[in-house]
CSV table of C-alpha atoms in Angstrom, one decimal:
chain,number,residue,atom,x,y,z
A,2,UNK,CA,-81.4,-64.7,60.4
A,3,UNK,CA,-77.9,-63.4,60.7
A,4,UNK,CA,-77.4,-59.8,61.8
A,5,UNK,CA,-77.5,-57.4,58.9
A,6,UNK,CA,-74.4,-55.3,58.1
A,7,UNK,CA,-73.6,-52.0,56.7
A,8,UNK,CA,-70.8,-52.5,54.2
A,9,UNK,CA,-68.1,-49.8,54.4
A,10,UNK,CA,-65.4,-51.2,52.2
A,11,UNK,CA,-65.0,-52.8,48.8
A,12,UNK,CA,-63.2,-56.1,48.1
A,13,UNK,CA,-62.7,-57.9,44.7
A,14,UNK,CA,-65.1,-60.6,45.5
A,15,UNK,CA,-67.8,-58.4,46.8
A,16,UNK,CA,-67.4,-56.0,43.8
A,17,UNK,CA,-67.8,-59.1,41.6
A,18,UNK,CA,-71.0,-60.0,43.4
A,19,UNK,CA,-72.4,-56.6,42.7
A,20,UNK,CA,-71.5,-56.6,39.0
A,21,UNK,CA,-73.0,-60.1,38.6
A,22,UNK,CA,-76.1,-59.3,40.6
A,23,UNK,CA,-76.8,-56.6,43.0
A,24,UNK,CA,-79.2,-58.7,44.9
A,25,UNK,CA,-76.6,-61.3,45.3
A,26,UNK,CA,-74.4,-58.7,46.9
A,27,UNK,CA,-77.0,-57.8,49.3
A,28,UNK,CA,-77.6,-61.3,50.3
A,29,UNK,CA,-74.0,-62.0,50.9
A,30,UNK,CA,-72.6,-58.5,52.2
A,31,UNK,CA,-75.7,-56.9,53.9
A,32,UNK,CA,-78.0,-59.8,55.0
A,33,UNK,CA,-75.1,-62.2,55.5
A,34,UNK,CA,-77.3,-65.1,54.5
A,35,UNK,CA,-75.4,-68.4,55.0
A,36,UNK,CA,-74.6,-70.5,52.0
A,37,UNK,CA,-73.5,-74.2,52.0
A,38,UNK,CA,-69.9,-74.5,50.8
A,39,UNK,CA,-69.4,-76.6,47.6
A,40,UNK,CA,-66.7,-79.3,47.4
A,41,UNK,CA,-65.0,-77.1,44.7
A,42,UNK,CA,-64.9,-74.1,47.2
A,43,UNK,CA,-63.4,-76.3,50.0
A,44,UNK,CA,-60.9,-77.8,47.4
A,45,UNK,CA,-59.7,-74.3,46.7
A,46,UNK,CA,-59.5,-73.5,50.5
A,47,UNK,CA,-57.4,-76.7,51.1
A,48,UNK,CA,-55.0,-76.1,48.2
A,49,UNK,CA,-54.5,-72.5,49.3
A,50,UNK,CA,-53.8,-73.6,52.9
A,51,UNK,CA,-51.1,-76.1,51.6
A,52,UNK,CA,-49.3,-73.6,49.5
A,53,UNK,CA,-49.3,-71.0,52.1
A,54,UNK,CA,-47.9,-73.6,54.7
A,55,UNK,CA,-45.4,-74.6,52.1
A,56,UNK,CA,-43.7,-71.2,52.0
A,57,UNK,CA,-43.3,-71.2,55.8
A,58,UNK,CA,-40.7,-74.0,55.3
A,59,UNK,CA,-37.0,-73.4,54.5
A,60,UNK,CA,-36.6,-73.3,50.9
A,61,UNK,CA,-34.9,-76.7,50.7
A,62,UNK,CA,-37.8,-78.5,52.1
A,63,UNK,CA,-40.3,-77.1,49.7
A,64,UNK,CA,-40.8,-80.4,47.8
A,65,UNK,CA,-43.8,-82.1,46.3
A,66,UNK,CA,-43.5,-84.9,48.8
A,67,UNK,CA,-43.5,-82.5,51.7
A,68,UNK,CA,-46.5,-80.5,50.2
A,69,UNK,CA,-48.5,-83.6,49.6
A,70,UNK,CA,-47.9,-84.6,53.2
A,71,UNK,CA,-49.5,-81.4,54.3
A,72,UNK,CA,-52.7,-82.1,52.7
A,73,UNK,CA,-54.0,-84.7,55.3
A,74,UNK,CA,-53.5,-82.4,58.4
A,75,UNK,CA,-55.2,-79.4,56.7
A,76,UNK,CA,-57.9,-81.7,55.5
A,77,UNK,CA,-58.4,-82.8,59.2
A,78,UNK,CA,-58.8,-79.2,60.2
A,79,UNK,CA,-61.6,-78.7,57.6
A,80,UNK,CA,-63.3,-82.0,58.6
A,81,UNK,CA,-63.4,-80.8,62.2
A,82,UNK,CA,-65.4,-77.7,61.3
A,83,UNK,CA,-69.2,-78.1,61.8
A,84,UNK,CA,-69.7,-76.0,58.5
A,85,UNK,CA,-68.0,-78.6,56.4
A,86,UNK,CA,-69.0,-81.8,58.4
A,87,UNK,CA,-71.8,-82.8,56.0
A,88,UNK,CA,-69.8,-82.0,53.0
A,89,UNK,CA,-67.2,-84.6,53.9
A,90,UNK,CA,-69.4,-87.3,55.2
A,91,UNK,CA,-68.4,-90.4,53.6
A,92,UNK,CA,-65.1,-89.1,52.1
A,93,UNK,CA,-62.0,-91.1,52.8
A,94,UNK,CA,-58.2,-90.8,51.8
A,95,UNK,CA,-58.9,-92.5,48.5
A,96,UNK,CA,-61.8,-90.4,47.4
A,97,UNK,CA,-61.7,-88.8,43.9
A,98,UNK,CA,-62.1,-85.3,45.6
A,99,UNK,CA,-59.0,-85.8,47.7
A,100,UNK,CA,-57.1,-87.2,44.7
A,101,UNK,CA,-58.1,-84.1,42.8
A,102,UNK,CA,-56.6,-82.0,45.7
A,103,UNK,CA,-53.3,-83.9,45.3
A,104,UNK,CA,-53.2,-83.4,41.4
A,105,UNK,CA,-53.7,-79.7,41.9
A,106,UNK,CA,-50.8,-79.6,44.4
A,107,UNK,CA,-48.6,-81.6,41.9
A,108,UNK,CA,-49.6,-79.3,39.1
A,109,UNK,CA,-48.4,-76.3,41.0
A,110,UNK,CA,-44.8,-77.9,41.1
A,111,UNK,CA,-44.9,-78.3,37.4
A,112,UNK,CA,-45.4,-74.6,36.9
A,113,UNK,CA,-42.6,-73.2,39.3
A,114,UNK,CA,-40.0,-74.3,41.7
A,115,UNK,CA,-40.8,-73.0,45.1
A,116,UNK,CA,-37.2,-73.8,46.2
A,117,UNK,CA,-36.0,-71.0,43.9
A,118,UNK,CA,-38.5,-68.3,45.3
A,119,UNK,CA,-38.4,-66.3,48.5
A,120,UNK,CA,-41.9,-64.5,48.6
A,121,UNK,CA,-42.0,-61.1,50.3
A,122,UNK,CA,-45.2,-62.2,51.8
A,123,UNK,CA,-48.0,-64.9,51.4
A,124,UNK,CA,-51.7,-64.3,52.1
A,125,UNK,CA,-51.1,-60.8,52.7
A,126,UNK,CA,-53.7,-58.2,53.6
A,127,UNK,CA,-53.8,-54.8,51.7
A,128,UNK,CA,-56.0,-52.0,52.2
A,129,UNK,CA,-56.3,-48.3,51.6
A,130,UNK,CA,-58.7,-45.5,51.4
A,131,UNK,CA,-58.9,-43.5,48.2
A,132,UNK,CA,-59.1,-39.6,48.0
A,133,UNK,CA,-62.9,-39.8,47.8
A,134,UNK,CA,-63.3,-42.1,51.0
A,135,UNK,CA,-63.6,-45.3,49.0
A,136,UNK,CA,-62.1,-48.0,51.2
A,137,UNK,CA,-60.5,-51.0,49.5
A,138,UNK,CA,-59.4,-54.2,51.0
A,139,UNK,CA,-58.2,-57.5,49.7
A,140,UNK,CA,-55.8,-60.6,50.4
A,141,UNK,CA,-53.0,-61.4,47.9
A,142,UNK,CA,-52.1,-65.1,47.8
A,143,UNK,CA,-48.4,-64.1,47.2
A,144,UNK,CA,-46.4,-61.1,46.7
A,145,UNK,CA,-42.8,-61.4,45.2
A,146,UNK,CA,-40.3,-58.6,45.4
A,147,UNK,CA,-36.9,-59.0,43.9
A,148,UNK,CA,-33.6,-57.3,44.7
A,149,UNK,CA,-34.3,-54.5,42.3
A,150,UNK,CA,-37.6,-53.8,43.8
A,151,UNK,CA,-39.7,-55.3,41.0
A,152,UNK,CA,-42.9,-56.7,42.2
A,153,UNK,CA,-45.0,-59.7,41.1
A,154,UNK,CA,-48.3,-60.3,42.6
A,155,UNK,CA,-49.6,-63.9,42.4
A,156,UNK,CA,-53.0,-65.6,42.8
A,157,UNK,CA,-53.7,-69.2,42.6
A,158,UNK,CA,-56.8,-70.6,41.0
A,159,UNK,CA,-57.9,-74.3,41.2
A,160,UNK,CA,-59.9,-74.1,37.9
A,161,UNK,CA,-58.7,-73.9,34.3
A,162,UNK,CA,-57.4,-70.8,32.5
A,163,UNK,CA,-60.5,-69.0,30.8
A,164,UNK,CA,-60.5,-68.2,27.2
A,165,UNK,CA,-58.8,-64.8,26.3
A,166,UNK,CA,-62.2,-63.1,25.7
A,167,UNK,CA,-62.8,-63.4,29.5
A,168,UNK,CA,-59.2,-62.3,30.4
A,169,UNK,CA,-60.4,-58.9,31.5
A,170,UNK,CA,-63.0,-60.4,34.0
A,171,UNK,CA,-60.3,-62.7,35.3
A,172,UNK,CA,-57.9,-59.7,35.8
A,173,UNK,CA,-60.2,-57.5,37.6
A,174,UNK,CA,-59.1,-58.9,41.1
A,175,UNK,CA,-55.4,-58.6,40.2
A,176,UNK,CA,-55.8,-54.9,38.9
A,177,UNK,CA,-57.5,-54.3,42.3
A,178,UNK,CA,-54.5,-55.6,44.2
A,179,UNK,CA,-52.1,-53.7,41.9
A,180,UNK,CA,-54.0,-50.4,42.6
A,181,UNK,CA,-53.9,-50.9,46.4
A,182,UNK,CA,-50.2,-51.9,46.4
A,183,UNK,CA,-49.4,-48.8,44.1
A,184,UNK,CA,-51.5,-46.4,46.3
A,185,UNK,CA,-49.8,-47.7,49.6
A,186,UNK,CA,-46.3,-48.4,48.3
A,187,UNK,CA,-45.8,-45.9,45.5
A,188,UNK,CA,-44.6,-48.7,43.1
A,189,UNK,CA,-46.7,-50.2,40.3
A,190,UNK,CA,-46.3,-54.1,40.4
A,191,UNK,CA,-44.3,-55.2,37.4
A,192,UNK,CA,-46.3,-58.4,36.8
A,193,UNK,CA,-49.7,-59.7,37.9
A,194,UNK,CA,-49.9,-63.4,37.5
A,195,UNK,CA,-52.9,-65.9,37.7
A,196,UNK,CA,-51.8,-69.4,38.1
A,197,UNK,CA,-54.5,-72.0,37.0
A,198,UNK,CA,-53.8,-75.2,38.6
A,199,UNK,CA,-56.6,-76.9,36.9
A,200,UNK,CA,-54.7,-77.1,33.6
A,201,UNK,CA,-51.2,-75.7,34.6
A,202,UNK,CA,-51.6,-72.4,32.6
A,203,UNK,CA,-50.9,-68.9,33.6
A,204,UNK,CA,-52.5,-65.5,32.8
A,205,UNK,CA,-50.1,-62.7,33.0
A,206,UNK,CA,-50.6,-58.9,32.8
A,207,UNK,CA,-48.3,-55.9,33.3
A,208,UNK,CA,-50.2,-52.8,34.4
A,209,UNK,CA,-49.0,-49.1,34.2
A,210,UNK,CA,-49.9,-46.0,36.1
A,211,UNK,CA,-52.4,-44.6,33.5
A,212,UNK,CA,-54.3,-47.8,33.4
A,213,UNK,CA,-54.5,-47.9,37.2
A,214,UNK,CA,-55.7,-44.4,37.4
A,215,UNK,CA,-58.6,-45.4,35.1
A,216,UNK,CA,-59.3,-48.5,37.1
A,217,UNK,CA,-59.4,-46.3,40.3
A,218,UNK,CA,-62.1,-44.2,38.7
A,219,UNK,CA,-64.0,-47.4,37.8
A,220,UNK,CA,-63.8,-48.5,41.3
A,221,UNK,CA,-65.0,-45.2,42.7
A,222,UNK,CA,-67.9,-45.1,40.4
A,223,UNK,CA,-68.8,-48.7,41.3
A,224,UNK,CA,-68.7,-47.9,45.0
A,225,UNK,CA,-70.9,-44.8,44.6
A,226,UNK,CA,-73.5,-47.0,43.0
A,227,UNK,CA,-73.1,-49.7,45.7
A,228,UNK,CA,-73.5,-47.1,48.5
A,229,UNK,CA,-76.6,-45.7,46.9
A,230,UNK,CA,-78.1,-49.2,46.8
A,231,UNK,CA,-77.0,-49.7,50.5
A,232,UNK,CA,-78.7,-46.5,51.4
A,233,UNK,CA,-82.0,-47.1,49.6
A,234,UNK,CA,-82.2,-50.8,49.7
A,235,UNK,CA,-82.8,-51.0,45.9
A,236,UNK,CA,-80.8,-54.2,44.9
A,237,UNK,CA,-82.2,-55.5,41.7
A,238,UNK,CA,-81.9,-59.0,40.7
A,239,UNK,CA,-79.9,-59.8,37.6
A,240,UNK,CA,-80.6,-63.1,36.0
A,241,UNK,CA,-78.0,-64.9,34.1
A,242,UNK,CA,-76.6,-68.4,33.5
A,243,UNK,CA,-74.7,-68.2,36.9
A,244,UNK,CA,-78.2,-68.3,38.7
A,245,UNK,CA,-78.0,-72.0,38.5
A,246,UNK,CA,-75.3,-72.0,41.1
A,247,UNK,CA,-76.9,-69.5,43.3
A,248,UNK,CA,-77.8,-70.6,46.8
A,249,UNK,CA,-80.5,-68.0,47.2
A,250,UNK,CA,-83.1,-68.8,44.4
A,251,UNK,CA,-85.8,-69.2,47.0
A,252,UNK,CA,-85.5,-65.6,48.0
A,253,UNK,CA,-85.0,-64.2,44.5
A,254,UNK,CA,-87.9,-62.4,42.7
A,255,UNK,CA,-86.7,-63.9,39.4
A,256,UNK,CA,-87.5,-67.3,40.7
A,257,UNK,CA,-90.8,-66.4,42.5
A,258,UNK,CA,-89.2,-65.6,45.8
A,259,UNK,CA,-89.2,-62.6,48.1
A,260,UNK,CA,-86.0,-61.2,49.8
A,261,UNK,CA,-86.0,-60.5,53.4
A,262,UNK,CA,-87.3,-57.2,54.7
A,263,UNK,CA,-84.6,-54.6,54.1
A,264,UNK,CA,-83.4,-52.9,57.3
A,265,UNK,CA,-83.4,-49.2,56.5
A,266,UNK,CA,-80.2,-47.2,57.2
A,267,UNK,CA,-79.9,-45.6,60.6
A,268,UNK,CA,-80.3,-41.8,60.5
A,269,UNK,CA,-78.2,-39.9,63.0
A,270,UNK,CA,-80.0,-37.1,65.0
A,271,UNK,CA,-79.8,-33.8,63.3
A,272,UNK,CA,-78.6,-35.3,59.9
A,273,UNK,CA,-80.6,-36.0,56.7
A,274,UNK,CA,-78.2,-38.7,55.5
A,275,UNK,CA,-77.7,-42.2,56.6
A,276,UNK,CA,-74.8,-42.9,59.1
A,277,UNK,CA,-73.2,-45.0,56.5
A,278,UNK,CA,-73.2,-42.3,53.8
A,279,UNK,CA,-71.1,-39.9,55.8
A,280,UNK,CA,-67.7,-39.1,54.4
A,281,UNK,CA,-64.9,-41.3,55.5
A,282,UNK,CA,-61.8,-39.8,57.2
A,283,UNK,CA,-59.7,-42.8,57.7
A,284,UNK,CA,-56.1,-42.6,56.7
A,285,UNK,CA,-54.6,-45.1,54.3
A,286,UNK,CA,-53.5,-48.3,55.8
A,287,UNK,CA,-50.9,-50.7,54.6
A,288,UNK,CA,-50.5,-54.1,56.3
A,289,UNK,CA,-47.3,-55.3,54.2
A,290,UNK,CA,-44.0,-54.5,55.9
A,291,UNK,CA,-41.3,-53.0,53.6
A,292,UNK,CA,-38.8,-55.6,52.0
């Protein structure tokens, strides 16, 4: 079994796991149980890699032909990984899966012209520590900053745009990024954009300071709940329609399984609280250089 971890920071994906099912969060963030990758997940990894490499080229070379030519070498890198070997067994250059990757890349060019853009940064790490010690960390697919200092944060999705009733759930990740950007840069992003390559649609949102303050309180409360679960080992299973895609049903009580023995938190000598519950003193960190 992989070495158990003591999570000390919050990311959008792990926050989503906990909100979906606390036990799923434990399996992924604490027990670090392996999960077989799906073809859809690897497809997303490949498309993101191509679009990141695209912006390493001079603007004039960012063409559909050039981007499509990048797919094969990036695919070869994935195929060489033992983690993906079985998944790609039998796939060739004419497979439906690879044609799907090409369609997603072509759809991107129908949504915007990368030759007209000069991103501030792609695949950029942002992280900070809030005033209560909550540590936030995430990776933004692309950050655009224009000459007037207006900021647009962009994330690529290989699926289709969700219905409007699910917009808040979809935007959770982007609000997370906007909050960290604001706390580390002092500027509220003007626009948050999700680009859905599955159908060529976008989901845009413009946050404001008041909203981000409220969102910050939500994250603090969420992390406090998560820290309590980490300290006590009480991660309840939450059954939903998403259970059908979970790789851990054999260990889930909802499906007759039993989770691994939870490693209790380490208690430091002379203290009555777990080491991972101690207040954090780290200063805010910002990994994006100024424009």
